[in-house]
Coordinates of C-alpha atoms in Angstrom, one line a residue:
Chain A
X188 CA 52.4 -18.5 79.9
X189 CA 49.5 -16.3 80.8
X190 CA 48.9 -15.3 84.4
X191 CA 45.6 -17.1 84.4
X192 CA 47.2 -20.4 83.4
X193 CA 49.9 -20.0 85.9
X194 CA 47.3 -19.3 88.6
X195 CA 45.4 -22.4 87.6
X196 CA 48.5 -24.6 87.8
X197 CA 49.3 -23.2 91.2
X198 CA 45.7 -23.8 92.4
X199 CA 46.1 -27.5 91.5
X200 CA 49.5 -27.7 93.0
X201 CA 48.1 -26.2 96.2
X202 CA 45.7 -29.2 96.4
X203 CA 48.4 -31.8 95.9
X204 CA 48.6 -34.3 98.8
X205 CA 52.2 -35.4 99.4
X206 CA 51.1 -37.7 102.2
X207 CA 49.2 -40.1 99.9
X208 CA 50.5 -42.4 97.2
X209 CA 49.6 -45.4 95.1
X210 CA 51.9 -48.4 94.3
X211 CA 51.0 -50.5 91.3
X212 CA 52.8 -53.9 91.6
X213 CA 52.9 -55.8 88.3
X214 CA 49.7 -54.3 87.0
X215 CA 49.7 -55.4 83.4
X216 CA 47.0 -53.5 81.5
X217 CA 48.1 -50.0 80.4
X218 CA 44.4 -48.9 80.4
X219 CA 44.2 -49.8 84.1
X220 CA 47.3 -47.8 84.8
X221 CA 46.0 -44.9 82.8
X222 CA 42.7 -45.0 84.7
X223 CA 44.5 -45.1 88.0
X224 CA 46.6 -42.1 87.0
X225 CA 43.5 -40.1 86.2
X226 CA 42.0 -40.8 89.6
X227 CA 45.3 -39.9 91.3
X228 CA 45.3 -36.6 89.5
X229 CA 41.6 -36.1 90.5
X230 CA 42.2 -36.6 94.2
X231 CA 45.5 -34.7 94.3
X232 CA 48.1 -37.4 94.4
X233 CA 51.4 -36.3 92.8
X234 CA 53.7 -39.3 93.2
X235 CA 52.9 -42.8 91.9
X236 CA 55.1 -45.9 92.1
X237 CA 55.1 -48.5 89.4
X238 CA 56.9 -51.7 90.5
X239 CA 57.4 -54.4 87.8
X240 CA 59.2 -57.5 89.1
X241 CA 57.5 -60.0 86.9
X242 CA 56.5 -58.2 83.8
X243 CA 58.6 -55.8 81.6
X244 CA 58.6 -52.1 82.3
X245 CA 55.8 -50.4 80.4
X246 CA 57.4 -48.6 77.5
X247 CA 54.5 -46.2 77.4
X248 CA 55.4 -44.9 80.8
X249 CA 59.1 -44.5 80.2
X250 CA 58.7 -41.4 78.2
X251 CA 56.5 -38.5 78.8
X252 CA 53.1 -38.9 77.2
X253 CA 51.8 -35.7 75.7
X254 CA 48.2 -35.6 76.8
X255 CA 47.3 -37.6 79.9
X256 CA 47.2 -37.4 83.6
X257 CA 50.7 -38.9 83.6
X258 CA 52.0 -35.6 82.4
X259 CA 51.0 -34.1 85.7
X260 CA 52.2 -36.9 88.0
X261 CA 55.7 -37.9 89.2
X262 CA 56.0 -41.5 88.1
X263 CA 58.6 -43.6 89.9
X264 CA 59.4 -46.9 88.2
X265 CA 61.2 -49.8 89.9
X266 CA 62.1 -53.4 89.0
X267 CA 63.3 -54.3 92.4
X268 CA 60.9 -54.6 95.3
X269 CA 63.3 -53.9 98.1
X270 CA 64.6 -50.8 96.4
X271 CA 61.1 -49.6 95.7
X272 CA 59.9 -49.9 99.3
X273 CA 63.0 -48.4 100.7
X274 CA 62.2 -45.3 98.7
X275 CA 58.6 -45.4 99.8
X276 CA 59.5 -45.8 103.5
X277 CA 61.5 -42.6 103.3
X278 CA 58.4 -40.7 102.5
X279 CA 55.4 -42.6 103.8
X280 CA 54.7 -43.9 107.3
X281 CA 52.2 -46.7 106.5
X282 CA 52.0 -49.1 103.6
X283 CA 48.8 -51.1 103.0
X284 CA 48.1 -53.8 100.4
X285 CA 44.9 -55.0 98.9
X286 CA 46.0 -58.6 99.6
X287 CA 43.1 -60.8 100.6
X288 CA 44.0 -62.3 104.0
X289 CA 42.0 -63.3 107.1
X290 CA 43.5 -60.4 109.0
X291 CA 42.5 -57.8 106.4
X292 CA 41.0 -54.6 107.6
X293 CA 38.0 -53.0 106.0
X294 CA 38.8 -50.0 103.8
X295 CA 36.5 -47.8 105.9
X296 CA 38.5 -48.7 109.1
X297 CA 41.7 -47.3 107.8
X298 CA 42.9 -43.9 108.8
X299 CA 43.8 -42.4 105.4
X300 CA 44.7 -39.0 106.8
X301 CA 48.0 -40.5 107.9
X302 CA 51.0 -40.6 105.6
X303 CA 50.1 -43.7 103.6
X304 CA 50.9 -45.7 100.5
X305 CA 48.3 -48.1 99.1
X306 CA 49.5 -51.0 97.0
X307 CA 47.5 -52.7 94.3
X308 CA 48.6 -55.9 92.6
X309 CA 48.3 -57.7 89.3
X310 CA 44.9 -58.0 87.8
X311 CA 44.9 -61.8 88.1
X312 CA 47.3 -62.8 90.8
X313 CA 47.0 -59.8 93.1
X314 CA 50.0 -58.6 95.1
X315 CA 52.9 -61.0 95.4
X316 CA 53.9 -62.7 98.6
X317 CA 57.3 -61.2 98.2
X318 CA 56.2 -57.7 99.0
X319 CA 54.1 -58.4 102.1
X320 CA 57.3 -58.2 104.2
X321 CA 57.5 -54.6 103.3
X322 CA 54.0 -53.7 104.3
X323 CA 52.0 -52.9 107.4
X324 CA 48.9 -54.8 106.7
X325 CA 46.1 -55.6 104.2
X326 CA 42.8 -54.1 103.5
X327 CA 39.8 -55.1 101.5
X328 CA 37.0 -53.2 99.9
X329 CA 33.8 -54.6 101.4
X330 CA 31.6 -56.5 98.9
X331 CA 28.2 -58.1 99.4
X332 CA 27.6 -59.5 95.9
X333 CA 28.0 -62.8 94.1
X334 CA 31.1 -61.9 92.0
X335 CA 33.6 -60.7 94.6
X336 CA 36.0 -59.1 92.3
X337 CA 36.3 -55.4 91.3
X338 CA 38.4 -54.1 88.4
X339 CA 41.7 -52.7 89.7
X340 CA 40.9 -49.2 88.5
X341 CA 37.6 -49.3 90.3
X342 CA 39.1 -50.7 93.5
X343 CA 41.8 -48.0 93.4
X344 CA 39.2 -45.2 92.8
X345 CA 37.0 -46.4 95.6
X346 CA 40.0 -46.4 98.0
X347 CA 41.4 -43.1 96.8
X348 CA 38.0 -41.3 97.1
X349 CA 37.6 -42.7 100.6
X350 CA 41.0 -41.1 101.3
X351 CA 39.8 -37.9 99.6
X352 CA 36.6 -37.9 101.8
X353 CA 38.6 -38.4 105.0
X354 CA 41.3 -35.9 104.1
X355 CA 38.7 -33.3 103.0
X356 CA 37.0 -33.6 106.4
X357 CA 40.4 -33.3 108.1
X358 CA 41.1 -30.0 106.2
X359 CA 43.9 -31.4 104.0
X360 CA 42.7 -29.5 101.0
X361 CA 42.3 -26.2 102.8
X362 CA 45.9 -25.2 102.9
X363 CA 48.8 -26.1 100.6
X364 CA 50.6 -29.3 101.6
X365 CA 53.5 -29.0 99.1
X366 CA 56.2 -26.7 100.4
X367 CA 59.5 -25.1 99.6
X368 CA 61.8 -26.9 97.2
X369 CA 59.3 -29.6 96.2
X370 CA 56.7 -27.0 95.2
X371 CA 59.2 -24.9 93.3
X372 CA 60.5 -27.9 91.4
X373 CA 57.0 -29.0 90.4
X374 CA 56.0 -25.5 89.4
X375 CA 59.0 -25.3 87.0
X376 CA 58.2 -28.7 85.6
X377 CA 54.5 -27.8 85.1
X378 CA 55.4 -24.5 83.4
X379 CA 57.5 -26.5 80.9
X380 CA 54.6 -29.0 80.4
X381 CA 52.2 -26.1 79.5
X382 CA 54.7 -24.6 77.1
X383 CA 55.2 -27.9 75.2
Chain B
X118 CA 21.4 -77.5 94.4
X119 CA 23.3 -78.1 97.7
X120 CA 22.1 -76.5 100.9
X121 CA 25.4 -74.6 101.1
X122 CA 24.9 -73.0 97.7
X123 CA 21.3 -72.1 98.5
X124 CA 22.4 -70.5 101.7
X125 CA 25.1 -68.5 99.9
X126 CA 22.5 -67.2 97.4
X127 CA 20.1 -66.3 100.2
X128 CA 22.9 -64.5 102.1
X129 CA 23.6 -62.3 99.0
X130 CA 19.9 -61.7 98.4
X131 CA 19.6 -60.6 102.0
X132 CA 22.1 -57.8 101.4
X133 CA 20.4 -56.6 98.2
X134 CA 19.3 -52.9 98.4
X135 CA 16.0 -52.3 96.6
X136 CA 16.2 -48.5 97.5
X137 CA 19.2 -47.9 95.3
X138 CA 19.6 -48.1 91.5
X139 CA 21.7 -46.9 88.6
X140 CA 20.5 -45.6 85.2
X141 CA 22.9 -45.7 82.3
X142 CA 21.8 -43.2 79.6
X143 CA 23.3 -43.8 76.2
X144 CA 26.5 -45.3 77.7
X145 CA 28.2 -46.7 74.6
X146 CA 31.1 -48.9 75.7
X147 CA 30.0 -52.4 76.8
X148 CA 33.2 -52.6 79.0
X149 CA 31.9 -49.7 80.9
X150 CA 28.5 -51.2 81.3
X151 CA 30.1 -54.5 82.4
X152 CA 32.3 -52.7 85.0
X153 CA 29.3 -50.8 86.4
X154 CA 27.4 -54.0 86.7
X155 CA 30.2 -55.6 88.7
X156 CA 30.1 -52.7 91.1
X157 CA 26.3 -52.8 91.3
X158 CA 26.6 -56.5 92.4
X159 CA 29.3 -55.6 94.8
X160 CA 27.3 -53.0 96.7
X161 CA 24.1 -55.0 96.6
X162 CA 22.2 -53.2 93.8
X163 CA 19.7 -55.6 92.1
X164 CA 18.0 -53.4 89.5
X165 CA 19.8 -51.4 86.8
X166 CA 18.2 -49.3 84.1
X167 CA 19.7 -49.0 80.6
X168 CA 18.2 -46.2 78.5
X169 CA 19.3 -45.9 74.9
X170 CA 17.6 -43.1 73.1
X171 CA 20.5 -42.2 70.8
X172 CA 22.4 -45.4 70.3
X173 CA 21.1 -48.9 69.4
X174 CA 20.2 -51.3 72.3
X175 CA 23.2 -53.3 73.3
X176 CA 22.7 -56.8 71.9
X177 CA 25.0 -58.2 74.5
X178 CA 22.5 -57.2 77.2
X179 CA 19.4 -58.5 75.5
X180 CA 20.2 -62.1 76.2
X181 CA 21.5 -63.6 79.5
X182 CA 25.2 -63.8 79.6
X183 CA 26.5 -66.9 81.2
X184 CA 29.2 -65.6 83.5
X185 CA 29.0 -62.0 84.6
X186 CA 27.5 -59.8 87.2
X187 CA 24.6 -59.3 84.8
X188 CA 23.4 -62.8 85.5
X189 CA 22.7 -61.7 89.0
X190 CA 21.1 -58.3 88.2
X191 CA 17.7 -57.4 87.0
X192 CA 18.4 -55.3 83.8
X193 CA 15.6 -53.0 82.6
X194 CA 16.1 -51.7 79.1
X195 CA 14.3 -48.7 77.6
X196 CA 14.5 -46.7 74.4
X197 CA 12.0 -44.1 75.5
X198 CA 13.1 -41.6 78.3
X199 CA 9.6 -40.8 79.5
X200 CA 8.7 -44.5 79.8
X201 CA 11.9 -45.2 81.6
X202 CA 11.6 -42.5 84.2
X203 CA 7.9 -43.3 84.8
X204 CA 8.9 -46.8 85.8
X205 CA 11.8 -45.4 87.9
X206 CA 9.5 -42.9 89.7
X207 CA 7.2 -45.8 90.8
X208 CA 10.1 -47.3 92.8
X209 CA 12.5 -44.5 93.7
X210 CA 11.9 -41.2 95.4
X211 CA 14.9 -39.2 94.2
X212 CA 16.6 -39.2 90.8
X213 CA 20.0 -37.5 90.6
X214 CA 22.2 -37.0 87.5
X215 CA 25.9 -36.5 87.0
X216 CA 25.2 -33.5 84.8
X217 CA 27.7 -30.7 85.3
X218 CA 25.7 -27.6 86.2
X219 CA 26.3 -24.6 88.4
X220 CA 23.8 -25.8 90.9
X221 CA 25.3 -29.3 91.2
X222 CA 25.7 -30.7 94.7
X223 CA 28.8 -32.4 95.9
X224 CA 28.4 -36.2 96.0
X225 CA 29.3 -36.2 99.7
X226 CA 26.4 -33.8 100.4
X227 CA 23.8 -36.3 99.0
X228 CA 21.7 -38.4 101.4
X229 CA 22.1 -41.8 99.7
X230 CA 20.2 -43.6 102.4
X231 CA 17.1 -42.3 100.7
X232 CA 15.3 -44.3 98.0
X233 CA 17.5 -43.0 95.1
X234 CA 18.4 -43.5 91.4
X235 CA 21.7 -42.2 90.1
X236 CA 21.9 -41.4 86.4
X237 CA 25.2 -41.6 84.4
X238 CA 25.3 -40.4 80.8
X239 CA 27.3 -41.0 77.7
X240 CA 31.1 -41.2 77.9
X241 CA 31.6 -38.1 75.7
X242 CA 28.4 -36.0 75.9
X243 CA 27.2 -36.8 79.4
X244 CA 23.5 -37.0 80.2
X245 CA 21.2 -35.4 77.6
X246 CA 19.2 -32.2 78.3
X247 CA 16.0 -34.2 77.5
X248 CA 16.1 -36.2 80.7
X249 CA 16.9 -33.4 83.1
X250 CA 13.1 -32.7 83.3
X251 CA 12.7 -36.1 84.9
X252 CA 15.3 -35.6 87.6
X253 CA 15.6 -33.9 91.0
X254 CA 19.1 -32.4 90.6
X255 CA 22.7 -32.9 89.7
X256 CA 25.7 -33.9 91.6
X257 CA 29.4 -33.9 90.9
X258 CA 32.3 -35.9 92.2
X259 CA 34.7 -33.4 93.6
X260 CA 38.0 -33.2 91.7
X261 CA 41.1 -31.2 92.5
X262 CA 43.3 -32.2 89.6
X263 CA 44.2 -30.9 86.1
X264 CA 42.3 -33.3 84.0
X265 CA 38.8 -33.0 85.4
X266 CA 37.3 -36.1 83.9
X267 CA 36.8 -39.5 85.4
X268 CA 36.0 -42.7 83.5
X269 CA 32.3 -43.5 83.9
X270 CA 32.9 -46.8 85.6
X271 CA 35.2 -45.1 88.0
X272 CA 32.7 -42.2 88.6
X273 CA 29.9 -44.8 89.2
X274 CA 32.0 -46.9 91.6
X275 CA 33.0 -43.8 93.7
X276 CA 29.3 -42.8 93.9
X277 CA 28.0 -46.3 94.7
X278 CA 30.6 -46.9 97.4
X279 CA 29.7 -43.6 99.0
X280 CA 26.1 -44.9 99.0
X281 CA 27.5 -48.2 100.4
X282 CA 29.3 -46.4 103.2
X283 CA 26.3 -44.3 104.1
X284 CA 23.9 -47.2 104.0
X285 CA 26.2 -49.4 106.0
X286 CA 26.4 -46.8 108.7
X287 CA 22.6 -46.5 108.6
X288 CA 22.3 -50.3 109.1
X289 CA 20.9 -51.1 105.7
X290 CA 23.0 -54.2 105.4
X291 CA 22.1 -55.5 108.8
X292 CA 18.6 -56.8 108.0
X293 CA 17.1 -58.0 104.7
X294 CA 15.6 -55.3 102.6
X295 CA 14.0 -57.5 99.9
X296 CA 10.7 -58.9 101.1
X297 CA 7.8 -61.1 100.1
X298 CA 7.1 -61.6 96.5
X299 CA 10.2 -59.8 95.2
X300 CA 12.4 -62.0 97.3
X301 CA 10.7 -65.2 96.3
X302 CA 10.8 -64.3 92.6
X303 CA 14.5 -63.6 92.7
X304 CA 15.3 -66.7 94.8
X305 CA 13.6 -68.8 92.1
X306 CA 15.5 -67.0 89.3
X307 CA 18.8 -67.4 91.1
X308 CA 18.3 -71.1 91.7
X309 CA 17.8 -71.5 87.9
X310 CA 21.0 -69.5 87.3
X311 CA 23.0 -71.8 89.4
X312 CA 21.5 -74.9 87.7
X313 CA 22.5 -73.7 84.3

């Protein structure tokens, strides 16, 4: 690997944001998952959780794809909700869902500079009731139109870029957030990615 | 039409934002156009411009679709760039493209509370050089990842929701922005939509 390439990888790793993640619960369409992954990469999210309790695990995500954002993300797959959120709670302080409820907060009221996981549910049925017990609250993306439904990849992008905006203002992109062992492990993995 | 339905339509019309629009230049995939339209509706955009100089006009958008965001938008279609931007300049003060250039501004530096049109180009080739003469400048959505490319419907949603956020803070959703003849015309059209 050339020094320039290594430098570029390190530059991206130094913008990664270990305090932010996305959980996709029973999201069915691989195109949506793929679009979400691109947005995760774009705002510096490294870890993404895919929880499938009602639909089969996506085969496509079980093996490394050769040319996609996924190659540069750490994808955690679960089929058990409790197990999934136990893992998430070890690393993130807050968990918010996009469940529509009367007590939902507005996206723009959330403090996304905290350590936070954002959960997006199935395209048709949204997040399941089952997982609400593991979460801290709901948020909605404000809408003033007739249709009142945004595609999941759009909803996720709007949420993640609001996080980007807040974190950027808070200086989270100014100094590396990944440290020590985690940074070393990813650097090794990424070097292998490039060589492949 | 019931009074409740009429009230609901009026409530949405009273959130419409005549100072904000989107121009899709040679965007090829109808799914992308459809997703953009849903986002437009969601943030209160009424008018959208579709300019096709290099690909045929989308047949799907030539006739009214029965159940989509498009039904609630005013779609302007053009095949001539000059004609298109002459119309746009009559109604909007600023025109920004998502063209990648060294002088591009950051999305978050733009004042989107102004009267503004945002231009998004073809999925593969971006906006054409030809239209840059009609615009005031370029902007980019900041990205810190490896991939450096966002789907157009995602890029558009991130931009429009930043406009939403700014306009919301500026009070643009607090009082009706559509007035007089324009409001009356749309009210009549929407009543017909509901009856169909």
